[in-house]
């Protein structure tokens, strides 16, 4: 398998008033092309901060202390801000938990998707608009024209998540990072969104880094699992191996919870 | 029987414009009826917008129903305000951020006149211990706790006045799966210990399967299916229930 992303010894600190917190404490990750990998762990374990550090979009009081993020062999943490901004969104895209709060409330859906395409691909507005509508079709939005001219608050959470996926995929990224994308949604909608992501991945051929506290999702989509606990990767392996023979106590905790209430 | 709901309907006005003129009406609950047996757990399932929370609020008397009636068995419910308690989905906004934990726990004891003031601290400590927290929590504020801990505090507050019926409205949905599993265990323990009856509202069928004796499936304000938990999960009679089950697999 061809390697897409490699993270080596990533460390992120948070500077608080009276102390320093090691939120990410020496994380190593690897992701092949077209692979789906799950990063699992409880809240506060450092999953999200790891994901944000990959393209340096961290909160103000966070600092990357050490580590390398190699995208196709090139360390992107060394890049200047302007060069890195060409990678964000274009080659590494994100989907977050609360789509409604990540979309701009004062612009229509159409304007927001079009903007991404113009910015990264330098297309004429008319061309970008046609492309944006095609993307909305690809994420299975029924009434494309209505949604195109709607504002985020006029759409449901599940619908906004589809819009967000369309926007993330606008520039055909090589890596899509999904941070708990279905946690705030109903089970029925969650199942639809997961199916959609799997189908799009097959069609467009990107790698998926999926962050979740729910191993049920890992069992459905991932080939490998990383388990994170208190800023460290405490266990990694093929999905089947993790489920059949967990080593770390937190992995066992996650699996117990999954067996109890993660599946029917 | 501890409670019976007969043909509960709730209509909401849709208001429009500056003067809130009525633009239409929406039927949030459409003739919902059910019987709740004592010491059981009734699971209420349905997607968002199906009327679950409206039903919970009507049962508690927090919003009035448009029509229908709720009958409580006086033998079990003697003092409605004390005997029926609720736990909400979001522990971040169901605790007053400016109240210390001890004050949040003292309030139900004070209002319902359960014991003399000098015993409050002891009782509050007992309650905290029961939900897996310790005495040091008393002097702290909600912001100093994690989501799971806050929900534990809400549980302690709800059982402070020894209720008979607890309405749990998505009590664990905003938490991690590992924390969810631990809190479910706690709910089961408390139910045995205090002889509680639960109405457990959730969109998550896995959770309902784990905790409920009887399940009621809601869709667009109506109860479309009601049966024992084992029946619903083994052989659902409605297409919509089958869809829900399929999605949870």
Short mmCIF file of C-alpha atoms in Angstrom, two decimals:
data_model
loop_
_atom_site.label_atom_id
_atom_site.label_comp_id
_atom_site.label_asym_id
_atom_site.label_seq_id
_atom_site.Cartn_x
_atom_site.Cartn_y
_atom_site.Cartn_z
CA UNK A 1 0.00 0.00 0.00
CA UNK A 2 1.14 3.48 -0.80
CA UNK A 3 1.62 5.69 2.21
CA UNK A 4 -0.36 8.95 2.28
CA UNK A 5 0.15 10.37 5.73
CA UNK A 6 2.64 9.70 8.45
CA UNK A 7 2.66 11.42 11.81
CA UNK A 8 5.80 11.06 13.91
CA UNK A 9 6.12 11.87 17.60
CA UNK A 10 3.55 14.69 17.52
CA UNK A 11 3.35 16.69 20.75
CA UNK A 12 0.92 19.52 21.45
CA UNK A 13 0.91 21.53 24.68
CA UNK A 14 -1.74 23.84 26.09
CA UNK A 15 -0.50 26.81 28.05
CA UNK A 16 -2.91 27.56 30.89
CA UNK A 17 -2.52 30.32 33.48
CA UNK A 18 -0.75 28.18 36.02
CA UNK A 19 0.32 25.03 34.22
CA UNK A 20 1.00 23.28 30.94
CA UNK A 21 -1.16 20.43 29.67
CA UNK A 22 0.31 17.82 27.34
CA UNK A 23 -2.83 17.27 25.25
CA UNK A 24 -1.05 15.25 22.58
CA UNK A 25 1.94 13.44 23.94
CA UNK A 26 4.04 11.73 21.28
CA UNK A 27 1.51 10.44 18.76
CA UNK A 28 2.54 8.26 15.80
CA UNK A 29 0.02 7.55 13.05
CA UNK A 30 0.11 6.13 9.57
CA UNK A 31 -2.51 6.21 6.84
CA UNK A 32 -2.32 4.56 3.42
CA UNK A 33 -4.01 5.77 0.25
CA UNK A 34 -7.69 4.78 0.14
CA UNK A 35 -7.54 3.47 3.67
CA UNK A 36 -10.12 4.10 6.42
CA UNK A 37 -8.65 4.40 9.89
CA UNK A 38 -10.45 5.13 13.14
CA UNK A 39 -8.95 7.14 15.97
CA UNK A 40 -10.97 6.14 19.04
CA UNK A 41 -10.98 7.34 22.62
CA UNK A 42 -13.02 9.09 25.28
CA UNK A 43 -13.54 12.85 25.34
CA UNK A 44 -10.46 14.68 26.51
CA UNK A 45 -8.08 12.03 25.19
CA UNK A 46 -6.62 14.37 22.56
CA UNK A 47 -8.24 12.99 19.40
CA UNK A 48 -9.53 16.29 18.09
CA UNK A 49 -6.36 18.22 18.94
CA UNK A 50 -4.33 15.60 17.06
CA UNK A 51 -6.56 16.09 14.01
CA UNK A 52 -6.37 19.88 14.19
CA UNK A 53 -2.59 19.83 14.64
CA UNK A 54 -2.19 18.03 11.30
CA UNK A 55 -2.85 21.30 9.47
CA UNK A 56 -1.98 23.66 12.35
CA UNK A 57 -5.52 24.93 12.95
CA UNK A 58 -5.17 24.76 16.73
CA UNK A 59 -6.68 27.08 19.33
CA UNK A 60 -4.55 30.11 20.25
CA UNK A 61 -3.17 28.74 23.52
CA UNK A 62 -2.01 25.48 21.96
CA UNK A 63 1.49 24.94 20.65
CA UNK A 64 3.04 22.16 18.60
CA UNK A 65 6.11 21.24 20.62
CA UNK A 66 7.59 18.64 18.35
CA UNK A 67 6.78 16.15 15.64
CA UNK A 68 6.43 15.77 11.91
CA UNK A 69 3.36 15.45 9.71
CA UNK A 70 4.46 13.89 6.45
CA UNK A 71 1.96 14.21 3.60
CA UNK A 72 3.27 12.06 0.76
CA UNK A 73 6.70 12.26 2.34
CA UNK A 74 6.81 16.03 2.79
CA UNK A 75 6.68 17.57 6.27
CA UNK A 76 3.80 20.06 6.16
CA UNK A 77 4.42 21.42 9.65
CA UNK A 78 7.54 23.14 8.26
CA UNK A 79 5.56 25.00 5.63
CA UNK A 80 4.78 28.68 5.82
CA UNK A 81 1.24 29.75 6.58
CA UNK A 82 0.48 30.67 2.96
CA UNK A 83 1.69 27.36 1.57
CA UNK A 84 -0.13 25.43 4.27
CA UNK A 85 -3.40 27.22 3.49
CA UNK A 86 -3.19 25.76 -0.02
CA UNK A 87 -3.17 22.30 1.53
CA UNK A 88 -6.01 22.90 4.01
CA UNK A 89 -9.31 22.22 2.36
CA UNK A 90 -7.68 21.24 -0.90
CA UNK A 91 -5.66 18.17 0.06
CA UNK A 92 -6.71 17.67 3.68
CA UNK A 93 -10.36 18.46 4.40
CA UNK A 94 -12.37 18.27 7.60
CA UNK A 95 -15.92 17.45 8.68
CA UNK A 96 -16.90 18.35 12.23
CA UNK A 97 -19.51 17.32 14.75
CA UNK A 98 -21.88 20.29 14.63
CA UNK A 99 -22.26 21.17 10.96
CA UNK A 100 -24.71 23.98 11.66
CA UNK A 101 -22.22 25.88 13.80
CA UNK A 102 -19.42 25.52 11.23
CA UNK A 103 -21.42 26.90 8.35
CA UNK A 104 -21.66 30.66 8.01
CA UNK A 105 -25.19 31.71 9.03
CA UNK A 106 -25.33 34.83 6.83
CA UNK A 107 -24.40 33.25 3.49
CA UNK A 108 -26.48 30.83 1.47
CA UNK A 109 -25.30 27.25 1.04
CA UNK A 110 -24.62 27.94 -2.65
CA UNK A 111 -22.43 30.96 -1.91
CA UNK A 112 -20.39 29.03 0.63
CA UNK A 113 -19.64 26.05 -1.59
CA UNK A 114 -18.96 28.28 -4.59
CA UNK A 115 -16.48 30.31 -2.55
CA UNK A 116 -14.42 27.22 -1.73
CA UNK A 117 -14.23 26.25 -5.40
CA UNK A 118 -13.26 29.76 -6.55
CA UNK A 119 -10.63 30.08 -3.83
CA UNK A 120 -8.86 26.80 -4.39
CA UNK A 121 -9.42 26.18 -8.07
CA UNK A 122 -9.51 29.68 -9.49
CA UNK A 123 -12.68 29.07 -11.48
CA UNK A 124 -15.19 31.56 -12.86
CA UNK A 125 -18.22 32.05 -10.63
CA UNK A 126 -20.63 30.58 -13.19
CA UNK A 127 -18.49 27.46 -13.60
CA UNK A 128 -18.09 27.14 -9.84
CA UNK A 129 -21.84 27.37 -9.32
CA UNK A 130 -22.49 24.52 -11.74
CA UNK A 131 -19.84 22.46 -9.97
CA UNK A 132 -21.36 23.26 -6.55
CA UNK A 133 -24.76 21.98 -7.69
CA UNK A 134 -23.14 18.79 -8.95
CA UNK A 135 -21.56 18.31 -5.52
CA UNK A 136 -24.93 18.72 -3.82
CA UNK A 137 -26.30 16.04 -6.12
CA UNK A 138 -23.38 13.78 -5.22
CA UNK A 139 -24.24 13.96 -1.52
CA UNK A 140 -27.81 12.97 -2.34
CA UNK A 141 -29.61 16.19 -1.58
CA UNK A 142 -33.03 15.96 -3.16
CA UNK A 143 -33.98 19.52 -4.00
CA UNK A 144 -30.62 20.87 -5.11
CA UNK A 145 -31.90 24.27 -6.24
CA UNK A 146 -33.82 24.96 -3.04
CA UNK A 147 -30.88 23.95 -0.84
CA UNK A 148 -28.48 25.97 -3.00
CA UNK A 149 -30.31 29.18 -2.16
CA UNK A 150 -31.12 28.29 1.48
CA UNK A 151 -29.39 29.48 4.63
CA UNK A 152 -28.00 26.91 7.11
CA UNK A 153 -30.72 27.57 9.71
CA UNK A 154 -33.38 26.62 7.19
CA UNK A 155 -31.99 23.09 6.92
CA UNK A 156 -31.91 20.17 9.35
CA UNK A 157 -28.73 18.94 11.05
CA UNK A 158 -28.47 15.92 8.76
CA UNK A 159 -28.98 18.11 5.69
CA UNK A 160 -26.31 20.57 6.85
CA UNK A 161 -23.90 17.69 7.39
CA UNK A 162 -24.47 16.64 3.76
CA UNK A 163 -23.79 20.21 2.67
CA UNK A 164 -20.63 20.22 4.76
CA UNK A 165 -19.49 16.97 3.16
CA UNK A 166 -20.13 18.44 -0.30
CA UNK A 167 -18.06 21.47 0.61
CA UNK A 168 -15.22 19.38 2.05
CA UNK A 169 -15.05 17.29 -1.09
CA UNK A 170 -15.22 20.28 -3.45
CA UNK A 171 -11.47 20.19 -4.10
CA UNK A 172 -11.14 16.40 -4.22
CA UNK A 173 -8.92 16.09 -1.12
CA UNK A 174 -6.63 13.11 -0.67
CA UNK A 175 -7.50 12.92 3.01
CA UNK A 176 -10.83 13.55 4.70
CA UNK A 177 -10.75 13.89 8.48
CA UNK A 178 -14.14 13.28 10.09
CA UNK A 179 -14.37 14.37 13.70
CA UNK A 180 -17.47 12.72 15.22
CA UNK A 181 -19.54 13.72 12.17
CA UNK A 182 -22.62 11.79 13.21
CA UNK A 183 -22.63 12.21 16.98
CA UNK A 184 -25.26 14.95 17.06
CA UNK A 185 -27.56 13.15 14.62
CA UNK A 186 -30.36 10.60 14.89
CA UNK A 187 -29.56 6.92 14.35
CA UNK A 188 -31.40 6.82 11.03
CA UNK A 189 -29.57 9.89 9.72
CA UNK A 190 -26.29 8.61 11.16
CA UNK A 191 -26.63 5.39 9.16
CA UNK A 192 -27.37 7.38 5.99
CA UNK A 193 -24.38 9.67 6.44
CA UNK A 194 -22.02 6.74 7.07
CA UNK A 195 -23.29 4.99 3.95
CA UNK A 196 -22.82 8.20 1.98
CA UNK A 197 -19.22 8.62 3.18
CA UNK A 198 -18.36 5.03 2.29
CA UNK A 199 -19.87 5.42 -1.18
CA UNK A 200 -18.14 8.74 -1.86
CA UNK A 201 -14.84 7.29 -0.71
CA UNK A 202 -15.21 4.47 -3.21
CA UNK A 203 -16.17 6.84 -6.03
CA UNK A 204 -13.65 9.60 -5.39
CA UNK A 205 -10.83 7.61 -3.82
CA UNK A 206 -9.71 9.47 -0.72
CA UNK A 207 -8.39 8.27 2.63
CA UNK A 208 -10.56 8.63 5.71
CA UNK A 209 -9.40 9.39 9.22
CA UNK A 210 -12.45 8.93 11.41
CA UNK A 211 -12.52 10.18 14.98
CA UNK A 212 -15.09 8.67 17.31
CA UNK A 213 -15.83 7.46 20.84
CA UNK A 214 -18.15 4.81 19.45
CA UNK A 215 -16.50 1.57 18.33
CA UNK A 216 -19.70 0.53 16.52
CA UNK A 217 -18.71 2.95 13.76
CA UNK A 218 -15.16 1.59 13.73
CA UNK A 219 -16.52 -1.91 13.30
CA UNK A 220 -18.57 -0.78 10.30
CA UNK A 221 -16.02 1.16 8.32
CA UNK A 222 -12.41 0.90 9.49
CA UNK A 223 -9.61 -1.40 8.44
CA UNK A 224 -7.45 -0.33 11.38
CA UNK A 225 -8.04 1.32 14.76
CA UNK A 226 -5.87 3.56 16.90
CA UNK A 227 -6.96 3.89 20.53
CA UNK A 228 -6.00 7.12 22.23
CA UNK A 229 -5.93 7.74 25.97
CA UNK A 230 -4.60 10.74 27.84
CA UNK A 231 -2.73 12.12 24.86
CA UNK A 232 -1.05 8.88 23.85
CA UNK A 233 -1.80 6.11 21.37
CA UNK A 234 -2.17 3.18 23.74
CA UNK A 235 -3.10 0.53 21.21
CA UNK A 236 -3.28 0.06 17.45
CA UNK A 237 -4.10 -2.76 15.13
CA UNK A 238 -6.42 -4.27 12.56
CA UNK A 239 -10.09 -3.82 13.49
CA UNK A 240 -10.70 -7.54 13.95
CA UNK A 241 -7.63 -7.91 16.13
CA UNK A 242 -8.60 -4.99 18.38
CA UNK A 243 -12.08 -6.43 18.85
CA UNK A 244 -10.94 -10.00 19.47
CA UNK A 245 -7.89 -9.38 21.57
CA UNK A 246 -7.80 -5.92 23.21
CA UNK A 247 -4.77 -5.26 25.39
CA UNK A 248 -5.09 -1.84 27.01
CA UNK A 249 -7.75 -1.32 29.71
CA UNK A 250 -9.25 1.67 27.89
CA UNK A 251 -9.67 -0.40 24.71
CA UNK A 252 -11.45 -3.00 26.81
CA UNK A 253 -13.66 -0.28 28.28
CA UNK A 254 -14.58 0.97 24.80
CA UNK A 255 -15.39 -2.56 23.67
CA UNK A 256 -17.51 -3.30 26.75
CA UNK A 257 -19.52 -0.14 26.12
CA UNK A 258 -19.91 -1.13 22.46
CA UNK A 259 -21.12 -4.62 23.32
CA UNK A 260 -23.59 -3.27 25.86
CA UNK A 261 -25.15 -0.39 23.93
CA UNK A 262 -23.28 0.08 20.67
CA UNK A 263 -25.12 -2.64 18.77
CA UNK A 264 -28.50 -4.33 18.81
CA UNK B 1 -50.56 1.13 37.25
CA UNK B 2 -48.79 4.29 38.32
CA UNK B 3 -49.79 6.57 35.45
CA UNK B 4 -52.19 6.55 32.55
CA UNK B 5 -52.15 8.95 29.62
CA UNK B 6 -55.43 9.27 27.71
CA UNK B 7 -55.54 10.83 24.25
CA UNK B 8 -52.91 13.48 24.89
CA UNK B 9 -52.72 15.99 22.04
CA UNK B 10 -50.60 19.09 21.76
CA UNK B 11 -50.90 21.77 19.11
CA UNK B 12 -48.31 24.49 18.67
CA UNK B 13 -48.95 27.75 16.90
CA UNK B 14 -46.50 28.73 14.20
CA UNK B 15 -45.95 32.44 14.60
CA UNK B 16 -44.74 34.74 11.91
CA UNK B 17 -43.47 38.28 11.59
CA UNK B 18 -43.08 41.09 14.07
CA UNK B 19 -46.56 40.81 15.57
CA UNK B 20 -46.43 37.05 15.86
CA UNK B 21 -49.50 36.52 13.76
CA UNK B 22 -50.55 32.93 13.52
CA UNK B 23 -49.23 31.38 10.31
CA UNK B 24 -50.43 27.88 10.97
CA UNK B 25 -50.58 25.09 13.49
CA UNK B 26 -48.53 21.99 13.99
CA UNK B 27 -49.72 18.90 15.80
CA UNK B 28 -46.80 17.83 18.00
CA UNK B 29 -48.73 15.08 19.76
CA UNK B 30 -51.69 13.29 18.27
CA UNK B 31 -53.84 11.35 20.75
CA UNK B 32 -51.08 9.64 22.66
CA UNK B 33 -52.33 7.03 25.11
CA UNK B 34 -50.43 4.58 27.27
CA UNK B 35 -50.41 2.88 30.62
CA UNK B 36 -47.32 2.83 32.81
CA UNK B 37 -46.96 0.00 35.31
CA UNK B 38 -45.18 0.57 38.59
CA UNK B 39 -41.51 -0.43 38.90
CA UNK B 40 -41.09 -0.84 35.15
CA UNK B 41 -39.16 1.07 32.51
CA UNK B 42 -41.08 2.36 29.52
CA UNK B 43 -38.75 3.18 26.63
CA UNK B 44 -39.93 5.90 24.28
CA UNK B 45 -38.19 5.84 20.88
CA UNK B 46 -38.44 8.04 17.84
CA UNK B 47 -36.46 10.38 15.62
CA UNK B 48 -36.02 14.04 16.46
CA UNK B 49 -39.24 15.93 16.02
CA UNK B 50 -41.42 12.91 16.80
CA UNK B 51 -42.82 14.50 19.97
CA UNK B 52 -40.86 12.64 22.66
CA UNK B 53 -39.75 15.69 24.62
CA UNK B 54 -43.13 17.42 24.32
CA UNK B 55 -44.66 14.32 25.86
CA UNK B 56 -42.14 14.42 28.74
CA UNK B 57 -42.89 18.08 29.40
CA UNK B 58 -46.64 17.47 29.43
CA UNK B 59 -46.26 14.56 31.87
CA UNK B 60 -44.32 16.84 34.22
CA UNK B 61 -46.86 19.61 33.82
CA UNK B 62 -44.22 21.91 32.38
CA UNK B 63 -46.40 22.66 29.36
CA UNK B 64 -50.17 22.17 29.22
CA UNK B 65 -51.69 19.64 26.84
CA UNK B 66 -54.20 20.90 24.27
CA UNK B 67 -56.49 18.00 25.10
CA UNK B 68 -56.50 14.67 26.86
CA UNK B 69 -55.80 13.74 30.44
CA UNK B 70 -53.12 12.21 32.59
CA UNK B 71 -54.18 10.11 35.55
CA UNK B 72 -51.74 9.36 38.35
CA UNK B 73 -52.40 6.60 40.81
CA UNK B 74 -52.75 8.32 44.18
CA UNK B 75 -51.44 5.29 45.96
CA UNK B 76 -48.03 5.84 44.38
CA UNK B 77 -48.08 9.51 43.53
CA UNK B 78 -49.06 11.32 46.69
CA UNK B 79 -47.37 14.61 46.10
CA UNK B 80 -46.94 15.15 42.38
CA UNK B 81 -44.18 17.82 42.49
CA UNK B 82 -42.07 15.64 44.75
CA UNK B 83 -42.87 12.23 43.37
CA UNK B 84 -42.25 12.94 39.68
CA UNK B 85 -38.80 14.16 38.69
CA UNK B 86 -37.06 14.69 35.36
CA UNK B 87 -33.51 14.48 34.04
CA UNK B 88 -32.78 16.38 30.85
CA UNK B 89 -30.45 15.66 27.97
CA UNK B 90 -27.98 18.44 28.44
CA UNK B 91 -26.32 18.57 31.87
CA UNK B 92 -24.57 21.76 30.77
CA UNK B 93 -27.74 23.83 30.99
CA UNK B 94 -29.81 21.96 33.54
CA UNK B 95 -27.57 23.03 36.45
CA UNK B 96 -27.46 26.68 37.48
CA UNK B 97 -23.87 27.80 36.76
CA UNK B 98 -23.88 30.22 39.71
CA UNK B 99 -25.06 27.70 42.28
CA UNK B 100 -22.65 25.54 44.23
CA UNK B 101 -23.41 21.83 43.98
CA UNK B 102 -24.51 21.74 47.61
CA UNK B 103 -27.09 24.45 46.99
CA UNK B 104 -28.41 22.61 43.96
CA UNK B 105 -28.81 19.51 46.14
CA UNK B 106 -30.22 21.37 49.16
CA UNK B 107 -32.96 23.02 47.15
CA UNK B 108 -35.23 19.98 46.67
CA UNK B 109 -34.66 19.00 50.33
CA UNK B 110 -35.67 22.49 51.44
CA UNK B 111 -38.68 22.86 49.16
CA UNK B 112 -40.14 19.48 49.96
CA UNK B 113 -39.34 19.76 53.64
CA UNK B 114 -37.80 16.32 53.73
CA UNK B 115 -35.51 16.63 56.72
CA UNK B 116 -34.19 19.25 59.13
CA UNK B 117 -31.67 21.71 57.79
CA UNK B 118 -28.80 20.44 59.94
CA UNK B 119 -28.97 17.05 58.18
CA UNK B 120 -28.72 18.53 54.68
CA UNK B 121 -24.98 18.20 54.38
CA UNK B 122 -24.99 14.57 55.40
CA UNK B 123 -27.86 13.77 53.03
CA UNK B 124 -26.20 15.63 50.14
CA UNK B 125 -22.95 13.73 50.74
CA UNK B 126 -24.85 10.46 50.78
CA UNK B 127 -26.52 11.34 47.50
CA UNK B 128 -23.21 12.24 45.88
CA UNK B 129 -21.61 9.02 47.09
CA UNK B 130 -24.55 7.08 45.69
CA UNK B 131 -23.96 8.47 42.20
CA UNK B 132 -20.20 7.94 42.39
CA UNK B 133 -18.95 11.38 43.48
CA UNK B 134 -17.48 12.45 46.81
CA UNK B 135 -18.02 15.15 49.40
CA UNK B 136 -15.46 17.50 47.86
CA UNK B 137 -17.98 18.17 45.08
CA UNK B 138 -20.30 20.02 47.48
CA UNK B 139 -18.39 23.30 47.48
CA UNK B 140 -17.69 23.36 43.76
CA UNK B 141 -19.54 24.87 40.80
CA UNK B 142 -20.95 23.00 37.77
CA UNK B 143 -18.26 24.37 35.45
CA UNK B 144 -15.64 22.37 37.39
CA UNK B 145 -17.17 19.07 36.33
CA UNK B 146 -17.18 17.04 33.11
CA UNK B 147 -20.41 16.27 31.25
CA UNK B 148 -20.68 12.81 32.78
CA UNK B 149 -20.09 14.12 36.30
CA UNK B 150 -22.67 16.87 35.80
CA UNK B 151 -25.23 14.33 34.74
CA UNK B 152 -24.42 12.36 37.91
CA UNK B 153 -25.13 15.52 39.92
CA UNK B 154 -28.46 15.95 38.12
CA UNK B 155 -29.30 12.35 39.03
CA UNK B 156 -28.42 12.99 42.69
CA UNK B 157 -30.64 16.08 42.68
CA UNK B 158 -33.51 14.18 41.06
CA UNK B 159 -33.46 11.36 43.62
CA UNK B 160 -32.94 13.74 46.59
CA UNK B 161 -36.66 13.95 47.31
CA UNK B 162 -37.22 10.21 46.88
CA UNK B 163 -39.46 10.34 43.80
CA UNK B 164 -41.60 7.49 42.56
CA UNK B 165 -41.39 8.25 38.85
CA UNK B 166 -38.36 9.50 36.97
CA UNK B 167 -38.69 10.85 33.43
CA UNK B 168 -35.33 10.53 31.68
CA UNK B 169 -35.24 12.62 28.52
CA UNK B 170 -32.24 11.45 26.48
CA UNK B 171 -30.20 11.46 29.71
CA UNK B 172 -27.02 10.06 28.19
CA UNK B 173 -27.15 11.08 24.53
CA UNK B 174 -24.62 13.89 24.82
CA UNK B 175 -22.00 11.70 26.51
CA UNK B 176 -19.25 9.31 25.43
CA UNK B 177 -20.24 5.70 24.87
CA UNK B 178 -18.10 4.49 27.79
CA UNK B 179 -19.73 7.03 30.11
CA UNK B 180 -23.16 6.13 28.70
CA UNK B 181 -22.64 2.49 29.63
CA UNK B 182 -21.63 3.42 33.19
CA UNK B 183 -24.62 5.72 33.69
CA UNK B 184 -27.02 3.06 32.39
CA UNK B 185 -25.70 0.71 35.07
CA UNK B 186 -26.29 3.44 37.63
CA UNK B 187 -29.90 3.90 36.46
CA UNK B 188 -30.53 0.16 36.80
CA UNK B 189 -29.05 0.09 40.32
CA UNK B 190 -31.04 3.11 41.47
CA UNK B 191 -34.25 1.66 40.10
CA UNK B 192 -33.83 -1.49 42.18
CA UNK B 193 -32.68 0.39 45.25
CA UNK B 194 -35.40 3.04 45.36
CA UNK B 195 -38.23 1.11 43.68
CA UNK B 196 -38.42 3.62 40.87
CA UNK B 197 -40.50 3.66 37.72
CA UNK B 198 -38.83 5.08 34.62
CA UNK B 199 -39.93 6.68 31.41
CA UNK B 200 -36.77 6.53 29.35
CA UNK B 201 -36.74 8.65 26.20
CA UNK B 202 -34.07 7.99 23.60
CA UNK B 203 -33.49 7.92 19.87
CA UNK B 204 -30.94 5.17 20.41
CA UNK B 205 -32.52 1.73 20.14
CA UNK B 206 -29.46 -0.02 21.56
CA UNK B 207 -29.87 1.90 24.79
CA UNK B 208 -33.62 1.23 24.89
CA UNK B 209 -33.03 -2.47 24.35
CA UNK B 210 -30.65 -2.50 27.27
CA UNK B 211 -32.86 -0.70 29.77
CA UNK B 212 -36.56 -0.87 28.84
CA UNK B 213 -39.19 -3.47 29.73
CA UNK B 214 -41.77 -2.02 27.39
CA UNK B 215 -41.18 0.10 24.29
CA UNK B 216 -43.32 2.77 22.65
CA UNK B 217 -42.31 3.90 19.15
CA UNK B 218 -43.29 7.44 18.21
CA UNK B 219 -43.45 8.95 14.75
CA UNK B 220 -44.77 12.40 13.85
CA UNK B 221 -46.54 12.83 17.16
CA UNK B 222 -48.26 9.48 17.17
CA UNK B 223 -47.59 6.22 18.95
CA UNK B 224 -47.25 3.81 16.08
CA UNK B 225 -46.25 0.71 18.00
CA UNK B 226 -46.18 -0.41 21.59
CA UNK B 227 -45.07 -3.77 22.92
CA UNK B 228 -42.72 -5.50 25.30
CA UNK B 229 -39.05 -4.88 24.60
CA UNK B 230 -38.41 -8.45 23.46
CA UNK B 231 -41.34 -8.35 21.03
CA UNK B 232 -40.35 -5.04 19.46
CA UNK B 233 -36.79 -6.16 18.86
CA UNK B 234 -37.63 -9.66 17.68
CA UNK B 235 -40.63 -8.94 15.48
CA UNK B 236 -41.54 -5.30 14.89
CA UNK B 237 -44.94 -4.94 13.30
CA UNK B 238 -44.50 -1.52 11.73
CA UNK B 239 -42.38 -0.60 8.73
CA UNK B 240 -41.02 2.48 10.50
CA UNK B 241 -39.84 0.42 13.48
CA UNK B 242 -38.08 -1.94 11.10
CA UNK B 243 -36.32 1.04 9.52
CA UNK B 244 -35.17 2.24 12.93
CA UNK B 245 -33.86 -1.22 13.79
CA UNK B 246 -32.09 -1.47 10.46
CA UNK B 247 -30.37 1.87 11.03
CA UNK B 248 -29.13 0.82 14.45
CA UNK B 249 -27.48 -2.35 13.16
#
